[in-house]
Short mmCIF file of C-alpha atoms and ligand atoms in Angstrom, two decimals:
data_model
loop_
_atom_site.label_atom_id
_atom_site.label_comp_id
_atom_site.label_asym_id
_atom_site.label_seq_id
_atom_site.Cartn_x
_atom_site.Cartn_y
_atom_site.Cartn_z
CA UNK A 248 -47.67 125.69 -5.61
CA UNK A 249 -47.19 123.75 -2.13
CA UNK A 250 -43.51 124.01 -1.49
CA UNK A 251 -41.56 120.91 -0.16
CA UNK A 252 -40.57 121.19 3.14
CA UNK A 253 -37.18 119.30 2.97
CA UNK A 254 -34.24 118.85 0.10
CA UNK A 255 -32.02 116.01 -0.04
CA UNK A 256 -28.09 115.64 -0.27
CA UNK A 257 -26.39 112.96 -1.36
CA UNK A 258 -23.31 112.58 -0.07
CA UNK A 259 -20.79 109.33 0.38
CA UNK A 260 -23.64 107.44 -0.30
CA UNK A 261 -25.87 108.88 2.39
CA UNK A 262 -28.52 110.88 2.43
CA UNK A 263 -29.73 114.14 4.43
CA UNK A 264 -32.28 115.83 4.75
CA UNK A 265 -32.28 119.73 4.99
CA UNK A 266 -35.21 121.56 6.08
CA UNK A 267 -36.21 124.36 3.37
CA UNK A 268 -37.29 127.95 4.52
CA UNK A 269 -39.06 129.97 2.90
CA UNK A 270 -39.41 134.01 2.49
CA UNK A 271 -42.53 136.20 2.80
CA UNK A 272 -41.64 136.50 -0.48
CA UNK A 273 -41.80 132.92 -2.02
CA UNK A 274 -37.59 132.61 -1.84
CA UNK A 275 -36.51 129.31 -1.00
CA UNK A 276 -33.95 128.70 0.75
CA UNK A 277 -32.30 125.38 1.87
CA UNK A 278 -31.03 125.15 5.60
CA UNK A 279 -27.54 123.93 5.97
CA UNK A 280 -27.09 125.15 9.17
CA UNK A 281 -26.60 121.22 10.88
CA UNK A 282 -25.50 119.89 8.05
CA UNK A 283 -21.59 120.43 8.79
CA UNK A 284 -22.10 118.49 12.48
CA UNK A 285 -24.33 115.55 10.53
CA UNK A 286 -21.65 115.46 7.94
CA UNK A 287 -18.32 116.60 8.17
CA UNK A 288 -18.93 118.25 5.39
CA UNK A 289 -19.12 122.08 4.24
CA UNK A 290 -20.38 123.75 1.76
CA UNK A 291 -18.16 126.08 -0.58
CA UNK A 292 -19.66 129.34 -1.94
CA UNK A 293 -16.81 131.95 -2.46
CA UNK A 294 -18.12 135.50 -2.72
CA UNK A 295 -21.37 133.83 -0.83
CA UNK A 296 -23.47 134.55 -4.21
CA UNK A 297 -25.60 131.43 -3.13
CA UNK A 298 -25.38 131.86 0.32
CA UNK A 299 -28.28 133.66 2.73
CA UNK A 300 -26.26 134.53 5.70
CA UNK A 301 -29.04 135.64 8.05
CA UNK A 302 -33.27 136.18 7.93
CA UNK A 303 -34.14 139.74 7.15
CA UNK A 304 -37.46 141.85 7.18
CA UNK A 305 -35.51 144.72 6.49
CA UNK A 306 -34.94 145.30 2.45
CA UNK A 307 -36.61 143.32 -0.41
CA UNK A 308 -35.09 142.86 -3.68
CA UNK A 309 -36.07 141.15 -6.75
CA UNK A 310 -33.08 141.36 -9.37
CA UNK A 311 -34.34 139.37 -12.26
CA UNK A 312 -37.47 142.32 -11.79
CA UNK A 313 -35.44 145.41 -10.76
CA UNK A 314 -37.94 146.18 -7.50
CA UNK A 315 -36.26 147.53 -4.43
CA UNK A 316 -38.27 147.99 -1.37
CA UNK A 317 -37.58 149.09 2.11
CA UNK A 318 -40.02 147.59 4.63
CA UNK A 319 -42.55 146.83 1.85
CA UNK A 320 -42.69 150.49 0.41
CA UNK A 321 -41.40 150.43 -3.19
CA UNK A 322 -38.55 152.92 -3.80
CA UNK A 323 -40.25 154.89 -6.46
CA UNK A 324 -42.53 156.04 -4.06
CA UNK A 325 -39.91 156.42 -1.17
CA UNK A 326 -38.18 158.70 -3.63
CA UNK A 327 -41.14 160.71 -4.56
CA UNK A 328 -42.85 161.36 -1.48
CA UNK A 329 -40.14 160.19 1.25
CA UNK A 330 -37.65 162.64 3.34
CA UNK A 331 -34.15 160.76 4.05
CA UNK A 332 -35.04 161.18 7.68
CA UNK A 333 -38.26 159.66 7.30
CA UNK A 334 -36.92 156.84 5.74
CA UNK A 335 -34.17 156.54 7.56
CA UNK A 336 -37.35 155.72 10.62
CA UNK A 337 -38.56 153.65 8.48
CA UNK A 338 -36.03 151.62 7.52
CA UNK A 339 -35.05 151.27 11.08
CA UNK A 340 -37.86 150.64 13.24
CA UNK A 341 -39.88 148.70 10.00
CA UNK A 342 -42.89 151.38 9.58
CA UNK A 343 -43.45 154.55 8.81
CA UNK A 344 -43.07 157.17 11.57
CA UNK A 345 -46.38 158.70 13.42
CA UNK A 346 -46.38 162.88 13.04
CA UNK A 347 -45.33 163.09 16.86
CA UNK A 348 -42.47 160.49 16.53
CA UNK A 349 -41.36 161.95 13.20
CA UNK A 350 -41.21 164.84 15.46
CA UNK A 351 -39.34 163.59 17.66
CA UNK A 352 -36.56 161.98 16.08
CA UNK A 353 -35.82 165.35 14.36
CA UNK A 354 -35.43 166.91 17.16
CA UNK A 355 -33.17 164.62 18.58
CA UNK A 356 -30.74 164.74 15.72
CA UNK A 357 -30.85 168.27 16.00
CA UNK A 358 -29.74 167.81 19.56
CA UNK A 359 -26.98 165.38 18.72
CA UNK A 360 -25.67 167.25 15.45
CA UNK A 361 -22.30 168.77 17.26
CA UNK A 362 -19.37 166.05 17.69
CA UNK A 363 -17.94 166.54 21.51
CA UNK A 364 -15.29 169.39 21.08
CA UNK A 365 -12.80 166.93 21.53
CA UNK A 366 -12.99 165.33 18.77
CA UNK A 367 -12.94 167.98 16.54
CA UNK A 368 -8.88 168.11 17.48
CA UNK A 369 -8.69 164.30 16.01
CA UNK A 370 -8.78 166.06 13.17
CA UNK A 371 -5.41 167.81 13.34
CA UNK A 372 -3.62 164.44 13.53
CA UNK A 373 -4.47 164.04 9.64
CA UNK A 374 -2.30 164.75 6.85
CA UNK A 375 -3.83 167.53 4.32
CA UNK A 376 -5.26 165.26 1.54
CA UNK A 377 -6.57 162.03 3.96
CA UNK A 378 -8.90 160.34 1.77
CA UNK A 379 -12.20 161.98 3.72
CA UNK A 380 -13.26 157.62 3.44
CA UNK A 381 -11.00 156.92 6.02
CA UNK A 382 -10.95 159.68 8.03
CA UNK A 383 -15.05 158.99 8.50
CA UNK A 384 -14.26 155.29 9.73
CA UNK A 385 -11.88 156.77 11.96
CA UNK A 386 -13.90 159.19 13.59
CA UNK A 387 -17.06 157.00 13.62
CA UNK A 388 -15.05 154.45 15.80
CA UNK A 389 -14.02 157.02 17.96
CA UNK A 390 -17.21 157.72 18.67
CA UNK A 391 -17.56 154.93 20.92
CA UNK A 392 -14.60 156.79 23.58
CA UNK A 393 -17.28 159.55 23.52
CA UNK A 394 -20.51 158.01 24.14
CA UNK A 395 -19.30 155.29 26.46
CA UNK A 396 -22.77 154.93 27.00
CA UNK A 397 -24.16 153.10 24.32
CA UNK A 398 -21.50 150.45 24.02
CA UNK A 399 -23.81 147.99 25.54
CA UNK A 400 -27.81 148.80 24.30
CA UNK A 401 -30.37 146.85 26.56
CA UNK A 402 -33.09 148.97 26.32
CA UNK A 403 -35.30 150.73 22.91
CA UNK A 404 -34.47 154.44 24.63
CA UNK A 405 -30.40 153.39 24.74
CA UNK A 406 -31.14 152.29 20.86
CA UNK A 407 -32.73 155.31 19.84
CA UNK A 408 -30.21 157.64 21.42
CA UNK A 409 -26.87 156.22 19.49
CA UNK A 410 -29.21 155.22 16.46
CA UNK A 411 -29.80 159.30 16.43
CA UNK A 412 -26.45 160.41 17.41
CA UNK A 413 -24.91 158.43 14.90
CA UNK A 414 -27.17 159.43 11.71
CA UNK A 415 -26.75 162.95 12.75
CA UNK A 416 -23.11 162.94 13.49
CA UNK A 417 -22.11 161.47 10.84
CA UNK A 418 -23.05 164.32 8.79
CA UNK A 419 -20.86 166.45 10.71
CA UNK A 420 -17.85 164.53 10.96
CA UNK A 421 -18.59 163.35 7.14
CA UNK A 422 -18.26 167.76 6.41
CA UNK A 423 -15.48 167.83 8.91
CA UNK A 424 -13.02 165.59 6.72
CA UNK A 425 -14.29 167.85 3.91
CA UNK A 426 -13.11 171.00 4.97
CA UNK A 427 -9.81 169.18 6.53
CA UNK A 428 -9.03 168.18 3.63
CA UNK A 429 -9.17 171.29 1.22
CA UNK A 430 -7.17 173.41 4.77
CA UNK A 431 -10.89 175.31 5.71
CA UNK A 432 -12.37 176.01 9.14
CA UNK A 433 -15.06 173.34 10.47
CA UNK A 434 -18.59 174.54 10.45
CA UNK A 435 -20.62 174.11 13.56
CA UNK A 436 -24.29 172.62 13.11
CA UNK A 437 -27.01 175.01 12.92
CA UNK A 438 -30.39 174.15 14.68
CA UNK A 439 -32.63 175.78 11.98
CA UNK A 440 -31.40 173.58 9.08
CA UNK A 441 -32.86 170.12 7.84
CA UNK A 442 -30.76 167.41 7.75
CA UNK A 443 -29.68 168.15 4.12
CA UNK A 444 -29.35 172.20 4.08
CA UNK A 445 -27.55 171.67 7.62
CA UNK A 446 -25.22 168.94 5.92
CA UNK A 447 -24.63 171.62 2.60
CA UNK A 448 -24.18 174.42 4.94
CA UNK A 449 -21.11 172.26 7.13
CA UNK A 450 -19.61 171.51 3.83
CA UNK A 451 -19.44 175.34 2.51
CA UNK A 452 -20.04 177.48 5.05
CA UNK A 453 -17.40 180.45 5.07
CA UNK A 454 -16.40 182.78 7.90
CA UNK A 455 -18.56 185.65 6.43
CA UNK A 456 -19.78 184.22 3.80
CA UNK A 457 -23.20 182.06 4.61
CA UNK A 458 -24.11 179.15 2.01
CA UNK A 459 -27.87 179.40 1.44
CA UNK A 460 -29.08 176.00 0.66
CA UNK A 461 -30.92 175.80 -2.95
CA UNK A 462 -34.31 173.53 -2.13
CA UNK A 463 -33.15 171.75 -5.97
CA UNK A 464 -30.30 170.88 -4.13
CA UNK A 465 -31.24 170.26 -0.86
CA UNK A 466 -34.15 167.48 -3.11
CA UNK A 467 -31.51 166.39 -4.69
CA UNK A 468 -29.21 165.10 -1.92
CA UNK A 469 -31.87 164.14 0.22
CA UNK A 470 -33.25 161.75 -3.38
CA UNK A 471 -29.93 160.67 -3.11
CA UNK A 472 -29.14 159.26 0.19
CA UNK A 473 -33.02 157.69 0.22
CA UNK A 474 -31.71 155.73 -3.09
CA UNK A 475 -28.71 154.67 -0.52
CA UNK A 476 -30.43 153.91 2.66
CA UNK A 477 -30.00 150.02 2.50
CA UNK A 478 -29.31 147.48 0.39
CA UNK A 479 -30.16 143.99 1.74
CA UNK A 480 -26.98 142.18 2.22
CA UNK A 481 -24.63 143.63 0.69
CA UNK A 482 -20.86 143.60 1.07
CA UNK A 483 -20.71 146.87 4.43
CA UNK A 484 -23.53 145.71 5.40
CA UNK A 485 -22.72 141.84 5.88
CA UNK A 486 -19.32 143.82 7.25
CA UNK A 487 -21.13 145.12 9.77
CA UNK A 488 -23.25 142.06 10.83
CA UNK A 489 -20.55 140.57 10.75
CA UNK A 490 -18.75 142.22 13.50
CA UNK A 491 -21.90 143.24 15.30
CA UNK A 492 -22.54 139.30 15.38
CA UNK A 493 -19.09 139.41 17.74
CA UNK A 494 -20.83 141.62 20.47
CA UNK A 495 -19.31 144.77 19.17
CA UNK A 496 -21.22 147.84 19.72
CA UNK A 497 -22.46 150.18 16.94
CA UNK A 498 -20.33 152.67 16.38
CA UNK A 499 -17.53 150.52 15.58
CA UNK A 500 -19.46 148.11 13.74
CA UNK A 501 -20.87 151.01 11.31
CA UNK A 502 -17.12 152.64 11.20
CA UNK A 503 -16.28 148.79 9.15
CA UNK A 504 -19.10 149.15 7.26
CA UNK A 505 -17.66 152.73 5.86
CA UNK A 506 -14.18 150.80 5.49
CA UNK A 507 -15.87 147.66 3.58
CA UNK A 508 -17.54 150.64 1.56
CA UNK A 509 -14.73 152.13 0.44
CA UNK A 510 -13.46 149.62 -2.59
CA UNK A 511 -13.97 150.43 -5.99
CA UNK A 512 -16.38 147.55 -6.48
CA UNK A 513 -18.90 148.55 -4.07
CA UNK A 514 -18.96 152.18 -2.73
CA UNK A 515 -15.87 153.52 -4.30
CA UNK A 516 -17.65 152.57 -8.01
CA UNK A 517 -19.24 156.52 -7.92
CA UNK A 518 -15.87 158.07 -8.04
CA UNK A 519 -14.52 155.36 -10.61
CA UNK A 520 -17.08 156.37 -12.97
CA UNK A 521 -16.58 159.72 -12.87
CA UNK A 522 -12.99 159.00 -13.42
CA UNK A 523 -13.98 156.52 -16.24
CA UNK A 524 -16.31 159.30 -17.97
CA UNK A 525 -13.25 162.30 -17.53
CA UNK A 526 -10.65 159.61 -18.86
CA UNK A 527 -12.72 159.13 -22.34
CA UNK A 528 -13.53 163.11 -22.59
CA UNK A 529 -9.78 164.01 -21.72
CA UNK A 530 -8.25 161.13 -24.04
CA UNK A 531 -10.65 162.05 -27.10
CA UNK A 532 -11.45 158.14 -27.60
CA UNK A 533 -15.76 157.87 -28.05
CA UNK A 534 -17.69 155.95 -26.19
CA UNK A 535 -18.09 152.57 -28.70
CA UNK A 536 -14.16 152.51 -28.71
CA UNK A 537 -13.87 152.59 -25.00
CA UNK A 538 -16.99 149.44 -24.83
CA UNK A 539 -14.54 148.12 -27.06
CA UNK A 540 -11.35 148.08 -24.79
CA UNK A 541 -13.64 146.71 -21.89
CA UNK A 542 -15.19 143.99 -23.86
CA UNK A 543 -11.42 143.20 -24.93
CA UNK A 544 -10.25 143.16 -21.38
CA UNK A 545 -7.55 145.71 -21.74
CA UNK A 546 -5.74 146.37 -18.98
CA UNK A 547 -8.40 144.50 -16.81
CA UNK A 548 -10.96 147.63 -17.56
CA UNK A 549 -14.71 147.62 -16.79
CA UNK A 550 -17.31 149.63 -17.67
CA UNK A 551 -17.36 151.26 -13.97
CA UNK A 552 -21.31 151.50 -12.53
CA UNK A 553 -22.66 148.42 -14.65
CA UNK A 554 -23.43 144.87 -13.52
CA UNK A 555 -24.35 144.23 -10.31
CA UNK A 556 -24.30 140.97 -7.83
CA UNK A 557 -28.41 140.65 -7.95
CA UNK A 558 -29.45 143.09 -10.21
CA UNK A 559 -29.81 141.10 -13.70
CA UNK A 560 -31.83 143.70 -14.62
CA UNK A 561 -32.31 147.47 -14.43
CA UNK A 562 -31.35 148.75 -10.91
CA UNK A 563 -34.11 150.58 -9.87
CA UNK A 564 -32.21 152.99 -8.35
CA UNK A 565 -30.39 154.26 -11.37
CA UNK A 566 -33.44 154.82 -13.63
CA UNK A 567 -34.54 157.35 -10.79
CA UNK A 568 -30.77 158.61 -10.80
CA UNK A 569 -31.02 159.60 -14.25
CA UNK A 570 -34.04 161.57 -14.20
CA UNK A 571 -32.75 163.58 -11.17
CA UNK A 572 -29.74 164.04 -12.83
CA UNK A 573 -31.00 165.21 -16.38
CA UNK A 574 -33.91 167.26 -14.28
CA UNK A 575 -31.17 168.89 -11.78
CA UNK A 576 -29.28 170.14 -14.49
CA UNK A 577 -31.41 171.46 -16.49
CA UNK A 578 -33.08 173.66 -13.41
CA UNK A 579 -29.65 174.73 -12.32
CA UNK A 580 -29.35 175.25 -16.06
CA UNK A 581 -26.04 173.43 -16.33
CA UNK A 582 -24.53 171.32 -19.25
CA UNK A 583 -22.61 167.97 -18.40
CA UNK A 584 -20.87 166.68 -20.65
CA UNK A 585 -20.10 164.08 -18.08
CA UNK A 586 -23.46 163.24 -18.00
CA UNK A 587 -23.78 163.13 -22.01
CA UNK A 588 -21.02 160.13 -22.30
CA UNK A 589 -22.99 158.11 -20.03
CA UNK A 590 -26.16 158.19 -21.96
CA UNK A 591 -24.07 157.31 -25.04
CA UNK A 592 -22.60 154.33 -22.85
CA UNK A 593 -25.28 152.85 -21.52
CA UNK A 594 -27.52 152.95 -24.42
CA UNK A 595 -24.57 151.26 -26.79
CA UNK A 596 -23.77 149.22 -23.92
CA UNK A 597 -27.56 147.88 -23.37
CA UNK A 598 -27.84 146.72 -26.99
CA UNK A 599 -23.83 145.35 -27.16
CA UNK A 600 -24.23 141.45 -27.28
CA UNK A 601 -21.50 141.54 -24.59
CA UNK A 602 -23.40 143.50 -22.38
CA UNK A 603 -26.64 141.52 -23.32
CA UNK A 604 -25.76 138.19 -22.74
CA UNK A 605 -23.97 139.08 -19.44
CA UNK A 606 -27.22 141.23 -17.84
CA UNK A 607 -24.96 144.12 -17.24
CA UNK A 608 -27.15 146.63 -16.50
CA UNK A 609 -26.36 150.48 -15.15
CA UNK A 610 -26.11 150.29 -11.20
CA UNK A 611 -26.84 152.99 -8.68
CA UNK A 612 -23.37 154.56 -9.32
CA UNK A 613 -23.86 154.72 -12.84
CA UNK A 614 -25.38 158.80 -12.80
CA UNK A 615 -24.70 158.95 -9.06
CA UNK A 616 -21.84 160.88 -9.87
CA UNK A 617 -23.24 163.02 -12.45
CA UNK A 618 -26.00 163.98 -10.06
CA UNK A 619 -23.76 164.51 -6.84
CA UNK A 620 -21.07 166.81 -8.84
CA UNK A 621 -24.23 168.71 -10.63
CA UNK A 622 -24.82 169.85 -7.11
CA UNK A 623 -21.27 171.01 -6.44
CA UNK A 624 -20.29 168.09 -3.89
CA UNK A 625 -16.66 167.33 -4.56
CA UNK A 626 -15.40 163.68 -6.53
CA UNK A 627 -13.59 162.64 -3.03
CA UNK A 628 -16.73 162.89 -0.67
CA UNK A 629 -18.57 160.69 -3.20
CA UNK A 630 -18.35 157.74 -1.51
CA UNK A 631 -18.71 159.56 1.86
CA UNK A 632 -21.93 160.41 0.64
CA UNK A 633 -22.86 156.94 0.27
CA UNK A 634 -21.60 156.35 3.30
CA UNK A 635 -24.00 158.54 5.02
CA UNK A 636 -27.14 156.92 2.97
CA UNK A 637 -26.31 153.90 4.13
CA UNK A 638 -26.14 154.96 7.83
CA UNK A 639 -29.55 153.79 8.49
CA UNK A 640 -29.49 150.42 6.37
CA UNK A 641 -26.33 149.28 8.92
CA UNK A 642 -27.71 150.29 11.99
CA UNK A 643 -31.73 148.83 11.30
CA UNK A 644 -29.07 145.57 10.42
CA UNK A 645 -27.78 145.71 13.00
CA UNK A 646 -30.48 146.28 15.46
CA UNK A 647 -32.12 143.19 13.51
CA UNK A 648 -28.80 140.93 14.66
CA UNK A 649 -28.66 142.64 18.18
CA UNK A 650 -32.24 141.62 18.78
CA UNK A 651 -32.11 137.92 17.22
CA UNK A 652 -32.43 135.35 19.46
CA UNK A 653 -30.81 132.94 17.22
CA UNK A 654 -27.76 135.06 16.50
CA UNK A 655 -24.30 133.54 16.66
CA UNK A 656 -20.94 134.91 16.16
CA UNK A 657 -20.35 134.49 12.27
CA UNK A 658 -17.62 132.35 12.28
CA UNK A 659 -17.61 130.86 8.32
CA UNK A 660 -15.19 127.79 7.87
CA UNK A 661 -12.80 127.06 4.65
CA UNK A 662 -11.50 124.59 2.71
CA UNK A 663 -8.03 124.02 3.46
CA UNK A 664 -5.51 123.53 0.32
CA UNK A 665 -2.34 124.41 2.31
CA UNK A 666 0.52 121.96 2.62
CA UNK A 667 0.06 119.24 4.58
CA UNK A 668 1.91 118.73 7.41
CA UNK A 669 5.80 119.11 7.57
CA UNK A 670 8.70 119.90 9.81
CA UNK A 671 10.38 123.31 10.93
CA UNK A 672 13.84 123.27 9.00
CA UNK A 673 16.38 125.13 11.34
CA UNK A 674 17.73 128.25 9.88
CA UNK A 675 21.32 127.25 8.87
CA UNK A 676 19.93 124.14 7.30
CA UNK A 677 17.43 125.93 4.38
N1 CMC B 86 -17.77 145.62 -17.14
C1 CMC B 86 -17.39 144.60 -17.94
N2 CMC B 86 -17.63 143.32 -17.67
C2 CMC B 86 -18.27 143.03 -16.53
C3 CMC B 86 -18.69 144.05 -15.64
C4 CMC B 86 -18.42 145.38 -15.99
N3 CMC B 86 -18.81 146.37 -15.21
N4 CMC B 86 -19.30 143.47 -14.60
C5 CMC B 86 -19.27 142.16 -14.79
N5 CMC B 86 -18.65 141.89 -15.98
C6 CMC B 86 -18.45 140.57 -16.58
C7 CMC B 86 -17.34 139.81 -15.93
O1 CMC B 86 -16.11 140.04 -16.56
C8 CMC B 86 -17.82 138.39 -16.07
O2 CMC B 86 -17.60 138.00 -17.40
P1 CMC B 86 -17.12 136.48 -17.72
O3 CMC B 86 -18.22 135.61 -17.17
O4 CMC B 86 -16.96 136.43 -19.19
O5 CMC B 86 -15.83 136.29 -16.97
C9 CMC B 86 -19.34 138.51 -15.90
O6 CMC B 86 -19.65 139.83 -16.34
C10 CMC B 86 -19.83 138.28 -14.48
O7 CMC B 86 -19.14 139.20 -13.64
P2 CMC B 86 -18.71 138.92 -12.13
O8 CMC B 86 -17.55 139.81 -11.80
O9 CMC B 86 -18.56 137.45 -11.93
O10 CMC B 86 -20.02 139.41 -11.35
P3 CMC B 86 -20.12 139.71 -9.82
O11 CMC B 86 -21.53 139.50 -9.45
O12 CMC B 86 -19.06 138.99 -9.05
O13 CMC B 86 -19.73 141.27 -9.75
C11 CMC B 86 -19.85 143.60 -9.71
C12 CMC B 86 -20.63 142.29 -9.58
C13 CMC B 86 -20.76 144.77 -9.34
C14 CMC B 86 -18.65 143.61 -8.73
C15 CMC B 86 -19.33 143.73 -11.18
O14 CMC B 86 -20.43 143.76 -12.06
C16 CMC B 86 -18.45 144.96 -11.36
O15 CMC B 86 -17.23 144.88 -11.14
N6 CMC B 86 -19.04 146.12 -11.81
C17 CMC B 86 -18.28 147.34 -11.92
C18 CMC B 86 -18.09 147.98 -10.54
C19 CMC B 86 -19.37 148.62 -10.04
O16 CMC B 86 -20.06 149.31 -10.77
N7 CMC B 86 -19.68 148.40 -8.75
C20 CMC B 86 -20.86 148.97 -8.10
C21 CMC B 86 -21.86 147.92 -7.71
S1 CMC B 86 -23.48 148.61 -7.28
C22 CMC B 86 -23.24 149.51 -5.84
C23 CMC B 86 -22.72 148.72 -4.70
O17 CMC B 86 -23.26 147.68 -4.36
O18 CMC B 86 -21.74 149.17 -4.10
#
């Protein structure tokens, strides 16, 4: 097929001509970006579900197929064979990491795995119970008063040095909130751990009492936060492009992605299942009369981890979610009944006409849950978990924007439907 290389608007009676683009990928994509100055005219596309706010060669997805790739590597195979670390590289600087530079980058986040001492007392200015969500955005903004640094990056070495301290700090100040919030001492990093046991051992560590990271577990997490790593333009990491398009410098850009994270329709959906799934065991209703209340609307009520902004189609990611999840449990020869109610929901929801005729499919956070609490990680740091996934996905976006020479400010416009224009009214007189 020989694509066209221009579309045409009609508008007022005139017509322009918009170049089309198109992706390594065969997507097609019309270029507006004169069209307001030729014009006048904008274009409206609330929630931007039509809109392609920037050229990426970071993350490919095809929703209509459920594929997921990072760099061109499938996530199946990420998943098998990857480490987070390694894909974290990848995902970042777009290929797969050479022995020595895999090497390398370990070592520097091994280096860069304590927070400066001083932040550690942020800490006490947080009431017990702080969601640990925005505690994490907190303290990742701080880090730009400690690594004054790297608020302006000019060179690959600068880059690599706050790319590492941030995907290695984050675990630490991500275990800190933890143990704030349930009153117990912070763990310091320890050198010998990977990235996942050192993460486990932060988050239960006792004063004479050691956690030994389990390698199921240790899998597990690390399957977990590769299923996480990006997500093409989603709505943290347009966040963060967002305000990295201003000139802002990383730390503070990734500390809105966590915020944007946060909501119940995007990150926050992995706690809201598992509070979906507890609310139909502890209320005793089963599953098909729970499809029924969402499919009714009730109370505004969704079926919590299904449907998805691209996805029409199963999300790869959750297919590979279930597996771990079934396979976890059954090594560390645990029931869930948690896990039990999904499978009944999804497989009534997947042949529900409803359902159907929608393309609601389960999404990442369907089993993420299951799998993350069948490892012993606690419903609040869910999302935190997520948060740290997605670490590498915001900062290889943002090094993409940083590096753009065609890069503006993101500045969309609106349509106005305000009043028009009327007088001030002095107080005694309204
Ligand atoms: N349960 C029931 N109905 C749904 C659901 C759901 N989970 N999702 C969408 N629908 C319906 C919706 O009511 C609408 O129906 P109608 O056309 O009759 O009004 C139709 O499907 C289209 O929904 P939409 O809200 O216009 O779709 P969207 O692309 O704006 O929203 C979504 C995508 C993920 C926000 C939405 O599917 C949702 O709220 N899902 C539940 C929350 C969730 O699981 N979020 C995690 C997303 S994946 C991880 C991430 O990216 O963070």
């Amino acid at each position: 097929m020989v694509m066209a290389k221009s579309a045409k608007l009609e508008l007022n009676g005139q017509t322009y001509e918009l170049p089309v683009v198109e992706g390594t990928e065969g997507q097609v994509g019309i270029d507006i970006s004169h069209f307001y100055r030729k014009s006048g005219a904008v274009m409206l596309d609330a929630g931007y579900g039509n809109t392609a706010s920037c050229k990426s060669a970071i993350t490919y997805i095809d929703g209509d197929k459920g594929i997921l790739r990072y760099r061109g590597i499938p996530i199946e195979q990420l998943a098998e064979k990857s480490t987070f670390v390694e894909t974290a590289w990848l995902v970042i600087w777009g290929r797969l990491p050479t022995k020595e530079e895999a090497e390398h980058f370990s070592q520097q986040l091994t280096a860069h795995a304590a927070i400066h001492e001083d932040l550690r007392h942020h800490y006490e200015g947080f009431p017990a119970g702080a969601p640990p969500m925005a505690i994490l955005s907190a303290m990742i903004n701080a880090l730009s008063c400690y690594h004054s640094d790297y608020l302006s990056i000019d060179e690959d070495a600068k880059f690599e040095g706050a790319a590492a301290r941030l995907i290695s700090q984050v675990r630490t100040l991500a275990a800190a909130s933890y143990r704030k919030s349930i009153g117990a001492p912070m763990n310091y990093p320890r050198p010998d751990f990977k990235y996942c046991e050192n993460f486990l051992h932060m988050m239960f560590s006792n004063p004479y009492d050691d956690y030994i990271p389990d390698p199921d577990v240790a899998r597990a997490l690390n399957l977990f936060l590769i299923l996480h790593a990006d997500h093409e333009q989603n709505c943290s990491t347009s966040t963060v492009r967002m305000v990295a398009s201003s000139g802002a410098n990383l730390f503070t850009s990734c500390a809105s992605g966590v915020s944007a994270l946060w909501g119940p329709l995007h990150g926050g959906a992995n706690v809201a299942v598992i509070e979906m799934l507890e609310n139909i065991r502890n209320s005793g209703i089963s599953p098909r009369e729970f499809l029924e209340k969402v499919k009714n609307r009730e109370n505004h009520i969704r079926l919590m981890g299904f449907g998805h902004r691209v996805y029409k189609n199963f999300d790869p990611r959750s297919k590979i979610l279930r597996e771990a999840a079934n396979k976890v449990l059954a090594k560390l020869h645990k029931k869930n009944d948690l896990l039990e109610i999904a499978q009944e929901l999804s497989e009534l929801a997947l042949h529900d006409d409803y359902f159907v005729e929608r393309r609601l499919y389960p999404n990442v956070d369907f089993y993420s849950g299951t799998l993350l609490r069948a490892i012993g990680i606690p419903t609040n740091m869910f999302t935190v978990l997520f948060a740290i996934g997605r670490i590498p996905g915001w900062i290889a976006n943002w090094k993409e924007n940083h590096a753009d020479p065609d890069s503006k400010i993101n500045r969309p416009r609106q349509i106005y439907i305000g009043k028009t224009q009327n007088d001030y009214i002095p107080r005694g007189e309204r």
